[in-house]
Short mmCIF file of C-alpha atoms in Angstrom, two decimals:
data_model
loop_
_atom_site.label_atom_id
_atom_site.label_comp_id
_atom_site.label_asym_id
_atom_site.label_seq_id
_atom_site.Cartn_x
_atom_site.Cartn_y
_atom_site.Cartn_z
CA MET W 47 10.64 232.58 -62.81
CA LEU W 48 13.54 234.55 -64.24
CA VAL W 49 16.08 231.81 -63.70
CA PRO W 50 14.11 229.04 -65.51
CA ILE W 51 13.40 231.37 -68.46
CA GLU W 52 17.05 232.42 -68.63
CA PHE W 53 18.18 228.83 -68.40
CA ALA W 54 15.67 227.79 -71.09
CA SER W 55 16.98 230.45 -73.47
CA ARG W 56 20.49 229.19 -72.94
CA THR W 57 19.29 225.66 -73.62
CA LYS W 58 17.92 226.85 -76.97
CA LEU W 59 21.26 228.49 -77.67
CA PHE W 60 23.02 225.18 -77.07
CA ALA W 61 20.53 223.49 -79.40
CA ARG W 62 21.37 225.94 -82.17
CA PHE W 63 25.05 225.28 -81.73
CA GLU W 64 24.39 221.56 -81.91
CA HIS W 65 22.56 222.09 -85.19
CA PHE W 66 25.44 224.12 -86.65
CA ARG W 67 27.88 221.51 -85.42
CA ALA W 68 26.03 218.73 -87.20
CA VAL W 69 25.82 220.71 -90.43
CA TYR W 70 29.51 221.61 -90.42
CA THR W 71 30.43 218.04 -89.54
CA GLU W 72 28.75 216.78 -92.68
CA GLU W 73 30.12 219.51 -94.93
CA VAL W 74 33.66 220.28 -93.88
CA GLY W 75 34.61 217.44 -91.60
CA ARG W 76 35.73 216.72 -88.09
CA SER W 77 38.09 219.65 -87.57
CA ILE W 78 35.27 222.21 -87.64
CA CYS W 79 33.22 219.96 -85.37
CA ILE W 80 35.97 220.12 -82.80
CA THR W 81 36.11 223.91 -83.11
CA TRP W 82 32.39 224.26 -82.40
CA ASP W 83 32.67 221.85 -79.47
CA ILE W 84 35.32 224.07 -78.02
CA TRP W 85 33.06 227.10 -78.40
CA ASN W 86 30.34 225.11 -76.65
CA MET W 87 32.69 224.59 -73.73
CA ILE W 88 33.59 228.28 -73.70
CA ILE W 89 29.93 229.22 -73.48
CA THR W 90 29.40 226.60 -70.76
CA SER W 91 32.25 228.16 -68.79
CA ILE W 92 30.77 231.65 -69.22
CA ILE W 93 27.33 230.44 -68.07
CA ILE W 94 28.85 228.80 -64.99
CA TYR W 95 30.61 232.04 -64.18
CA LYS W 96 27.51 234.21 -64.74
CA LEU W 97 25.25 232.00 -62.63
CA CYS W 98 27.68 232.25 -59.74
CA ALA W 99 29.00 235.75 -60.32
CA ARG W 100 27.49 237.21 -57.19
CA ARG W 101 28.51 234.42 -54.84
CA MET W 102 31.72 232.47 -54.50
CA ARG W 103 33.17 234.08 -57.61
CA SER W 104 36.68 232.69 -57.09
CA VAL W 105 35.32 229.14 -56.77
CA CYS W 106 33.25 229.55 -59.93
CA ILE W 107 36.24 230.90 -61.84
CA PHE W 108 38.20 227.80 -60.90
CA ILE W 109 35.34 225.47 -61.90
CA ALA W 110 34.78 227.30 -65.20
CA SER W 111 38.50 227.20 -66.00
CA PHE W 112 38.71 223.53 -65.14
CA VAL W 113 35.74 222.70 -67.40
CA LEU W 114 37.21 224.75 -70.24
CA PHE W 115 40.78 223.44 -70.22
CA THR W 116 39.86 219.84 -69.47
CA SER W 117 37.30 219.87 -72.29
CA ILE W 118 39.77 221.34 -74.74
CA ALA W 119 42.27 218.63 -73.85
CA ILE W 120 39.70 215.88 -74.42
CA LEU W 121 38.21 217.36 -77.60
CA LEU W 122 41.57 217.85 -79.25
CA GLU W 123 42.32 214.22 -78.43
CA LYS W 124 45.61 215.10 -76.79
CA GLU W 125 47.62 212.13 -75.63
CA PRO W 126 48.77 212.18 -72.00
CA VAL W 127 52.40 212.38 -70.96
CA PRO W 128 54.03 208.99 -71.78
CA LYS W 129 53.97 206.80 -68.69
CA GLY W 130 57.63 205.88 -68.80
CA ASP W 131 58.64 204.95 -65.25
CA MET W 132 55.48 206.33 -63.66
CA GLY W 133 54.16 204.22 -60.82
CA LEU W 134 57.39 202.33 -60.16
CA SER W 135 58.45 202.00 -56.56
CA MET W 136 61.90 203.08 -55.44
CA HIS W 137 63.05 199.45 -55.52
CA GLN W 138 61.58 198.77 -58.96
CA PHE W 139 63.06 201.93 -60.45
CA CYS W 140 66.58 201.30 -59.17
CA GLN W 141 66.52 197.64 -60.24
CA LYS W 142 65.29 198.64 -63.70
CA TYR W 143 68.40 200.76 -64.17
CA GLY W 144 70.76 198.15 -62.76
CA TYR W 145 71.20 199.06 -59.10
CA PRO W 146 69.96 196.80 -56.28
CA ILE W 147 68.77 198.79 -53.28
CA ASP W 148 68.47 197.86 -49.61
CA GLU W 149 66.29 199.34 -46.89
CA GLU W 150 67.75 200.20 -43.50
CA ILE W 151 65.48 201.11 -40.58
CA VAL W 152 66.68 203.77 -38.14
CA THR W 153 64.82 204.77 -34.95
CA THR W 154 65.46 208.24 -33.57
CA GLU W 155 65.84 209.19 -29.92
CA ASP W 156 62.31 210.66 -29.89
CA GLY W 157 60.71 207.58 -31.47
CA TYR W 158 60.42 208.36 -35.19
CA ILE W 159 61.12 205.41 -37.49
CA LEU W 160 63.13 206.39 -40.56
CA THR W 161 63.79 204.40 -43.72
CA MET W 162 67.17 204.82 -45.41
CA HIS W 163 67.96 203.46 -48.86
CA ARG W 164 71.41 201.98 -49.42
CA ILE W 165 73.07 201.26 -52.78
CA LYS W 166 76.38 199.44 -52.46
CA CYS W 167 77.02 198.54 -56.09
CA SER W 168 75.42 197.91 -59.47
CA PHE W 169 74.41 194.50 -60.79
CA ASN W 170 77.42 194.30 -63.10
CA ARG W 171 80.04 195.27 -60.51
CA THR W 172 82.04 192.97 -58.25
CA GLY W 173 83.39 193.62 -54.77
CA CYS W 174 80.06 194.76 -53.30
CA HIS W 175 80.96 193.48 -49.85
CA GLU W 176 84.26 195.32 -49.64
CA LYS W 177 84.63 198.27 -47.29
CA ARG W 178 84.04 201.54 -49.15
CA PRO W 179 83.93 205.26 -48.31
CA ALA W 180 80.40 206.13 -47.17
CA MET W 181 78.22 208.88 -48.68
CA LEU W 182 75.07 210.31 -47.08
CA LEU W 183 72.73 212.10 -49.52
CA LEU W 184 69.89 214.08 -47.94
CA HIS W 185 66.85 215.58 -49.71
CA GLY W 186 65.11 218.93 -49.37
CA LEU W 187 61.64 219.97 -48.18
CA LEU W 188 58.69 217.92 -49.52
CA ALA W 189 61.15 215.55 -51.15
CA SER W 190 62.69 212.12 -50.57
CA SER W 191 65.58 209.86 -51.47
CA ALA W 192 64.07 209.58 -54.97
CA ASP W 193 65.59 212.99 -55.81
CA PHE W 194 69.01 211.37 -56.08
CA VAL W 195 68.07 208.54 -58.47
CA SER W 196 65.29 209.94 -60.69
CA ALA W 197 67.72 211.33 -63.29
CA ARG W 198 68.53 207.75 -64.37
CA ASN W 199 72.03 207.59 -65.86
CA GLN W 200 72.67 211.15 -64.69
CA SER W 201 71.65 210.37 -61.11
CA LEU W 202 74.29 211.42 -58.61
CA ALA W 203 73.64 208.34 -56.45
CA PHE W 204 74.20 205.89 -59.32
CA GLN W 205 77.37 207.61 -60.44
CA LEU W 206 78.83 207.64 -56.94
CA VAL W 207 78.13 203.90 -56.70
CA ASP W 208 79.95 203.34 -60.00
CA LYS W 209 82.91 205.30 -58.62
CA GLY W 210 83.18 202.82 -55.75
CA TYR W 211 81.31 204.57 -52.92
CA ASP W 212 78.86 203.11 -50.40
CA VAL W 213 75.82 205.35 -51.00
CA TRP W 214 73.17 205.99 -48.34
CA LEU W 215 70.02 207.96 -49.16
CA GLY W 216 68.33 209.56 -46.17
CA ASN W 217 64.63 210.20 -45.57
CA ASN W 218 63.60 212.67 -42.89
CA ARG W 219 60.58 212.15 -40.64
CA GLY W 220 57.20 212.73 -42.21
CA ASN W 221 57.99 211.91 -45.82
CA THR W 222 56.65 208.89 -47.73
CA TYR W 223 59.37 206.52 -46.53
CA SER W 224 59.66 207.75 -42.92
CA ARG W 225 56.04 208.09 -41.90
CA ASN W 226 56.20 205.92 -38.77
CA HIS W 227 56.63 206.22 -35.02
CA ILE W 228 56.97 203.74 -32.17
CA MET W 229 53.80 205.14 -30.52
CA LEU W 230 52.14 207.83 -32.65
CA ASP W 231 49.88 207.23 -35.64
CA PRO W 232 50.46 209.84 -38.39
CA ASN W 233 46.85 209.47 -39.52
CA GLU W 234 45.34 209.95 -36.08
CA ASP W 235 47.76 211.85 -33.84
CA LYS W 236 48.45 215.48 -34.69
CA SER W 237 51.37 215.41 -32.29
CA PHE W 238 53.20 213.26 -34.87
CA TRP W 239 53.42 216.35 -37.09
CA ASN W 240 54.59 218.73 -34.40
CA PHE W 241 58.10 219.22 -35.77
CA SER W 242 60.02 221.75 -37.85
CA PHE W 243 63.39 221.26 -39.51
CA HIS W 244 64.93 221.89 -36.09
CA GLU W 245 63.75 218.45 -34.88
CA THR W 246 64.91 216.71 -38.05
CA VAL W 247 68.36 218.07 -37.27
CA MET W 248 68.43 217.29 -33.57
CA TYR W 249 67.21 213.71 -33.97
CA ASP W 250 67.02 212.44 -37.59
CA LEU W 251 70.39 213.43 -39.01
CA PRO W 252 72.49 212.30 -36.00
CA ALA W 253 70.68 208.94 -35.98
CA MET W 254 71.37 208.44 -39.70
CA ILE W 255 75.05 209.39 -39.44
CA ASP W 256 75.62 207.11 -36.45
CA HIS W 257 73.85 204.24 -38.22
CA ILE W 258 76.01 204.63 -41.33
CA ILE W 259 79.24 204.72 -39.31
CA GLN W 260 78.25 201.53 -37.53
CA LYS W 261 77.03 199.62 -40.60
CA SER W 262 79.68 200.76 -43.08
CA GLN W 263 82.45 200.48 -40.47
CA VAL W 264 83.88 203.90 -41.24
CA SER W 265 84.90 206.75 -38.94
CA LYS W 266 83.51 209.57 -41.11
CA VAL W 267 80.94 210.08 -43.87
CA THR W 268 80.85 212.46 -46.81
CA PHE W 269 77.68 214.55 -46.72
CA ILE W 270 75.76 215.75 -49.79
CA CYS W 271 72.53 217.75 -49.49
CA ILE W 272 70.19 219.46 -51.87
CA SER W 273 67.89 222.44 -51.41
CA SER W 274 66.39 223.79 -48.20
CA GLN W 275 65.87 221.13 -45.57
CA GLY W 276 68.85 218.97 -46.51
CA CYS W 277 71.39 221.78 -46.37
CA THR W 278 69.90 223.56 -43.38
CA SER W 279 70.07 220.22 -41.55
CA TYR W 280 73.83 220.05 -41.95
CA MET W 281 74.40 223.68 -40.97
CA VAL W 282 72.18 223.43 -37.89
CA LEU W 283 73.71 220.10 -36.84
CA SER W 284 77.23 221.53 -36.94
CA SER W 285 75.99 224.58 -35.05
CA LEU W 286 74.14 222.83 -32.21
CA LYS W 287 76.05 219.53 -32.10
CA PRO W 288 79.59 220.49 -33.08
CA GLU W 289 80.85 217.02 -32.10
CA TYR W 290 79.44 215.83 -35.44
CA ASN W 291 82.05 217.92 -37.24
CA LYS W 292 84.38 215.03 -36.42
CA LYS W 293 82.03 212.51 -38.03
CA ILE W 294 81.65 214.33 -41.35
CA LEU W 295 84.64 214.20 -43.68
CA PHE W 296 83.43 216.72 -46.22
CA ALA W 297 80.12 218.56 -46.78
CA ASN W 298 78.64 219.41 -50.20
CA LEU W 299 75.80 221.95 -50.12
CA VAL W 300 73.85 221.90 -53.40
CA ALA W 301 71.42 224.80 -53.94
CA PRO W 302 71.49 225.63 -50.20
CA VAL W 303 68.56 227.66 -48.89
CA THR W 304 68.86 229.15 -45.41
CA THR W 305 67.44 232.63 -44.78
CA PHE W 306 65.11 232.63 -47.83
CA TYR W 307 65.52 236.38 -48.03
CA PRO W 308 65.67 238.22 -50.29
CA THR W 309 64.54 235.61 -52.84
CA LYS W 310 62.51 235.89 -56.05
CA SER W 311 60.12 233.03 -55.28
CA ILE W 312 56.52 234.08 -55.83
CA VAL W 313 55.35 231.15 -53.70
CA LEU W 314 57.40 232.30 -50.71
CA LYS W 315 56.27 235.90 -51.21
CA ILE W 316 52.61 234.84 -51.16
CA LEU W 317 53.09 232.66 -48.07
CA THR W 318 54.92 235.51 -46.35
CA PHE W 319 52.20 238.02 -47.21
CA PHE W 320 49.47 235.77 -45.78
CA ASN W 321 51.60 234.75 -42.82
CA PHE W 322 49.10 236.07 -40.25
CA ILE W 323 46.33 233.91 -41.77
CA VAL W 324 48.55 230.82 -41.81
CA LYS W 325 49.54 231.39 -38.17
CA ARG W 326 45.94 231.83 -37.06
CA PHE W 327 44.86 228.72 -38.94
CA LEU W 328 47.60 226.59 -37.38
CA TYR W 329 46.84 228.04 -33.95
CA PHE W 330 43.27 226.74 -34.11
CA TYR W 331 43.80 223.45 -35.97
CA GLY W 332 47.33 222.47 -34.96
CA HIS W 333 50.04 221.17 -37.24
CA PHE W 334 49.31 218.48 -39.76
CA GLU W 335 50.61 216.73 -42.87
CA LEU W 336 51.10 218.69 -46.08
CA PHE W 337 51.33 217.08 -49.54
CA GLY W 338 51.34 213.56 -48.17
CA GLU W 339 50.91 210.53 -50.42
CA GLN W 340 47.15 210.32 -49.81
CA GLN W 341 46.44 214.05 -49.43
CA ILE W 342 43.94 215.61 -51.85
CA GLU W 343 46.40 218.35 -52.86
CA THR W 344 48.96 215.72 -53.86
CA LYS W 345 46.47 213.75 -55.92
CA LEU W 346 45.29 216.91 -57.69
CA PHE W 347 48.87 217.95 -58.41
CA ARG W 348 49.71 214.56 -59.93
CA TYR W 349 46.48 214.46 -61.93
CA LEU W 350 47.30 217.80 -63.51
CA CYS W 351 51.00 217.15 -64.08
CA ILE W 352 51.17 213.50 -65.14
CA GLY W 353 47.48 212.65 -65.56
CA PRO W 354 45.53 211.72 -68.69
CA HIS W 355 45.23 215.19 -70.29
CA LYS W 356 48.15 216.69 -72.13
CA VAL W 357 46.91 220.29 -71.93
CA ALA W 358 46.69 219.95 -68.15
CA ASN W 359 50.17 218.40 -68.18
CA TYR W 360 51.47 221.38 -70.15
CA ILE W 361 49.86 223.91 -67.82
CA CYS W 362 51.37 222.16 -64.82
CA LEU W 363 54.86 221.54 -66.13
CA GLU W 364 55.27 224.90 -67.84
CA GLN W 365 53.35 227.19 -65.51
CA ILE W 366 53.15 225.69 -62.02
CA LEU W 367 56.75 224.43 -62.02
CA THR W 368 57.95 227.75 -63.41
CA TYR W 369 56.37 229.56 -60.44
CA ALA W 370 57.68 226.89 -58.06
CA GLY W 371 61.23 226.64 -59.39
CA GLY W 372 61.77 229.35 -61.97
CA PHE W 373 61.99 229.42 -65.76
CA SER W 374 64.12 226.69 -67.28
CA ASP W 375 65.14 225.45 -70.70
CA GLN W 376 67.06 222.56 -69.09
CA ARG W 377 64.04 220.48 -68.01
CA ASN W 378 64.23 216.85 -69.02
CA TYR W 379 60.56 215.96 -69.41
CA ASP W 380 61.26 212.23 -69.65
CA LEU W 381 62.12 212.26 -65.94
CA PHE W 382 58.82 213.72 -64.73
CA PRO W 383 56.58 210.60 -64.86
CA PHE W 384 58.60 208.77 -62.19
CA HIS W 385 59.70 211.73 -60.13
CA LEU W 386 56.28 213.35 -59.88
CA SER W 387 54.71 210.00 -59.01
CA VAL W 388 56.83 209.95 -55.83
CA SER W 389 57.07 213.72 -55.24
CA PRO W 390 55.98 215.74 -53.38
CA ALA W 391 56.65 213.29 -50.58
CA GLY W 392 55.06 215.07 -47.65
CA ALA W 393 56.08 217.33 -44.77
CA SER W 394 54.72 219.02 -41.67
CA THR W 395 53.04 222.42 -41.87
CA LYS W 396 55.40 223.46 -39.06
CA GLN W 397 58.37 222.96 -41.39
CA VAL W 398 56.81 225.38 -43.87
CA MET W 399 55.99 227.81 -41.06
CA HIS W 400 59.62 227.71 -39.92
CA ILE W 401 60.70 228.70 -43.43
CA ILE W 402 58.20 231.59 -43.49
CA GLN W 403 59.52 232.83 -40.15
CA ASN W 404 63.09 232.84 -41.44
CA ARG W 405 62.06 234.69 -44.57
CA ILE W 406 60.25 237.37 -42.58
CA SER W 407 63.09 237.85 -40.12
CA GLY W 408 65.86 237.46 -42.69
CA GLN W 409 67.66 235.34 -40.11
CA PHE W 410 68.77 231.71 -39.95
CA ALA W 411 67.04 231.07 -36.64
CA GLN W 412 65.27 228.45 -34.57
CA TYR W 413 61.50 228.10 -34.67
CA ASP W 414 59.72 231.04 -33.05
CA HIS W 415 56.96 229.63 -30.83
CA SER W 416 55.12 232.94 -30.85
CA ASP W 417 51.84 231.38 -29.72
CA GLN W 418 53.67 230.16 -26.60
CA ASN W 419 55.90 233.19 -26.30
CA PRO W 420 53.94 236.03 -24.61
CA GLN W 421 57.13 237.97 -23.89
CA LYS W 422 57.98 237.99 -27.62
CA LEU W 423 61.49 236.71 -27.04
CA THR W 424 63.68 236.48 -30.13
CA ALA W 425 64.33 233.00 -31.48
CA PRO W 426 68.02 231.99 -31.12
CA ILE W 427 70.19 232.32 -34.22
CA TYR W 428 72.04 229.25 -35.51
CA ASN W 429 75.76 229.87 -35.13
CA VAL W 430 77.23 228.58 -38.39
CA SER W 431 80.71 229.75 -37.39
CA ARG W 432 80.98 226.52 -35.38
CA ILE W 433 81.20 224.53 -38.63
CA THR W 434 84.75 223.17 -38.98
CA THR W 435 84.22 220.52 -41.68
CA PRO W 436 85.43 221.46 -45.20
CA VAL W 437 82.43 222.78 -47.14
CA ALA W 438 81.78 223.05 -50.89
CA VAL W 439 78.82 225.08 -52.16
CA TYR W 440 77.11 224.71 -55.54
CA PHE W 441 74.53 227.25 -56.71
CA GLY W 442 72.77 228.54 -59.81
CA LYS W 443 72.46 232.19 -60.73
CA SER W 444 68.77 231.88 -61.69
CA ASP W 445 67.75 229.96 -58.57
CA ILE W 446 64.68 231.83 -57.30
CA PHE W 447 64.98 230.25 -53.85
CA VAL W 448 68.62 231.12 -53.27
CA SER W 449 69.69 234.71 -52.97
CA VAL W 450 73.26 234.84 -54.26
CA GLU W 451 73.91 237.97 -52.20
CA GLY W 452 72.45 236.43 -49.05
CA LEU W 453 74.38 233.21 -49.61
CA HIS W 454 77.61 235.14 -50.10
CA GLU W 455 77.10 236.96 -46.82
CA GLN W 456 76.33 233.77 -44.91
CA LEU W 457 79.35 231.94 -46.29
CA LYS W 458 81.52 234.63 -44.72
CA SER W 459 80.53 233.19 -41.33
CA ILE W 460 81.58 229.64 -42.23
CA PRO W 461 85.32 229.31 -41.60
CA ASN W 462 86.23 226.43 -43.91
CA VAL W 463 84.53 226.96 -47.28
CA VAL W 464 86.84 225.32 -49.82
CA LEU W 465 84.73 225.77 -52.97
CA ARG W 466 82.10 228.22 -54.23
CA TYR W 467 80.89 226.77 -57.52
CA LYS W 468 78.46 228.76 -59.63
CA VAL W 469 76.92 226.56 -62.30
CA PRO W 470 78.30 227.79 -65.66
CA TYR W 471 74.85 228.34 -67.16
CA GLU W 472 73.01 231.61 -66.62
CA ARG W 473 69.48 230.14 -66.59
CA PHE W 474 70.20 227.24 -64.24
CA ASN W 475 67.52 227.26 -61.53
CA HIS W 476 66.52 225.43 -58.36
CA MET W 477 64.74 222.45 -59.95
CA ASP W 478 67.49 221.98 -62.55
CA PHE W 479 69.69 220.41 -59.89
CA ILE W 480 67.35 217.41 -60.20
CA TYR W 481 65.90 217.57 -63.73
CA ALA W 482 68.51 219.22 -65.96
CA LYS W 483 69.34 217.71 -69.34
CA ASP W 484 73.02 218.52 -68.84
CA LEU W 485 73.16 217.66 -65.14
CA ASN W 486 76.41 215.72 -65.41
CA ARG W 487 78.29 218.33 -67.39
CA LEU W 488 77.07 221.31 -65.38
CA VAL W 489 76.94 219.94 -61.82
CA ASN W 490 77.60 216.27 -61.08
CA ASN W 491 81.05 216.04 -62.63
CA LYS W 492 82.25 218.88 -60.42
CA ILE W 493 80.72 217.34 -57.30
CA MET W 494 82.35 213.96 -57.94
CA GLU W 495 85.69 215.55 -58.79
CA THR W 496 85.68 217.42 -55.46
CA ILE W 497 84.53 214.37 -53.49
CA ASP W 498 87.32 212.24 -54.97
CA ILE W 499 89.91 214.73 -53.70
CA TYR W 500 88.76 214.35 -50.08
CA ASN W 501 88.26 210.57 -50.24
CA ASN W 502 91.67 209.67 -51.72
#
């Protein structure tokens, strides 16, 4: 009988608060009413916590926090983040800003069906059918081709088109635009997700490069990558398939992440610390999709970041993204509604596991199949000294995913590095290469200047 009595006493307490709320509403107006409502929610959160304190405490803390912050957002009548371009498809977004976009389907040797986006010219430009130098832009982990257009007039893809280039945007297997296979169903067959970034290199990137060369009628392409998966793809490709050095005119590595060690990323540190749990979980359940379009974690992320409550938006954009990408005063918040409605774009858990392995070992190595490796053989190291294409590297000092010291050491092994460009802004971090207010001045202008040199 203790619980009913305790609950009844709390009910009386709520009744008293309701009485005070009504009185203050009549006497001093709506602002005090809102204050008492907030206190009501605080007490509700405390009660939820106390009732569950002995069992599932962490779950109860989350529920109590969610009730509290969501209620505050509603009671203060906060407006949500302006919709802007939220909900637009890739085609709709590009057309809105004056750039028609085509889809090209590429099938890999192992049966994955990839979608590439091609932008040949803007609506107000002539000569779209003329032969032009070809650019391949490739995204990072959990990302897509949208990374290269979401900055609107500061988008690297749009500016390259205006400079007269034939721009191709790649999408690796498993993301929103390349979630198909000639035989496997990504929703039913776990074997669809049995790939790390090693497979994206061995099959996806060669297929895309060969397709561009055939369609654009060029002998070489200029390669531009951003972040982890995009840049590791190029370095691994040149290491394991050195014949592709002859098909790439010039490589631009933007915020390249390879060894992941030593980095300042809290997310990577947590994943590394709980590595044994992650490995055991994947051993029993197999590899599967992470942050896919219809996954619950993706929907929750978007609800918090660009959903109807501004306080939740603030917590997401200021706190979650700070932990994910680092502190920034360069964020252009107008870009988030579209970009976060198409990102994260999905990946395989094996890709994340590959990253964790490289962070633990401190090596740029192939996937370690430890569950199938009873002799504990060491995973082969990627030999980046086989890269012969001219390489330019662009990095930020405050990038929590890129260790400047580790990057410097690795570049010593690459024989033809023609440019090491540190962004001239001390607080420039990993996410700023997509969202920065001054993206053109700090990064894009230098990239295009360097590309022009090798394409003229």
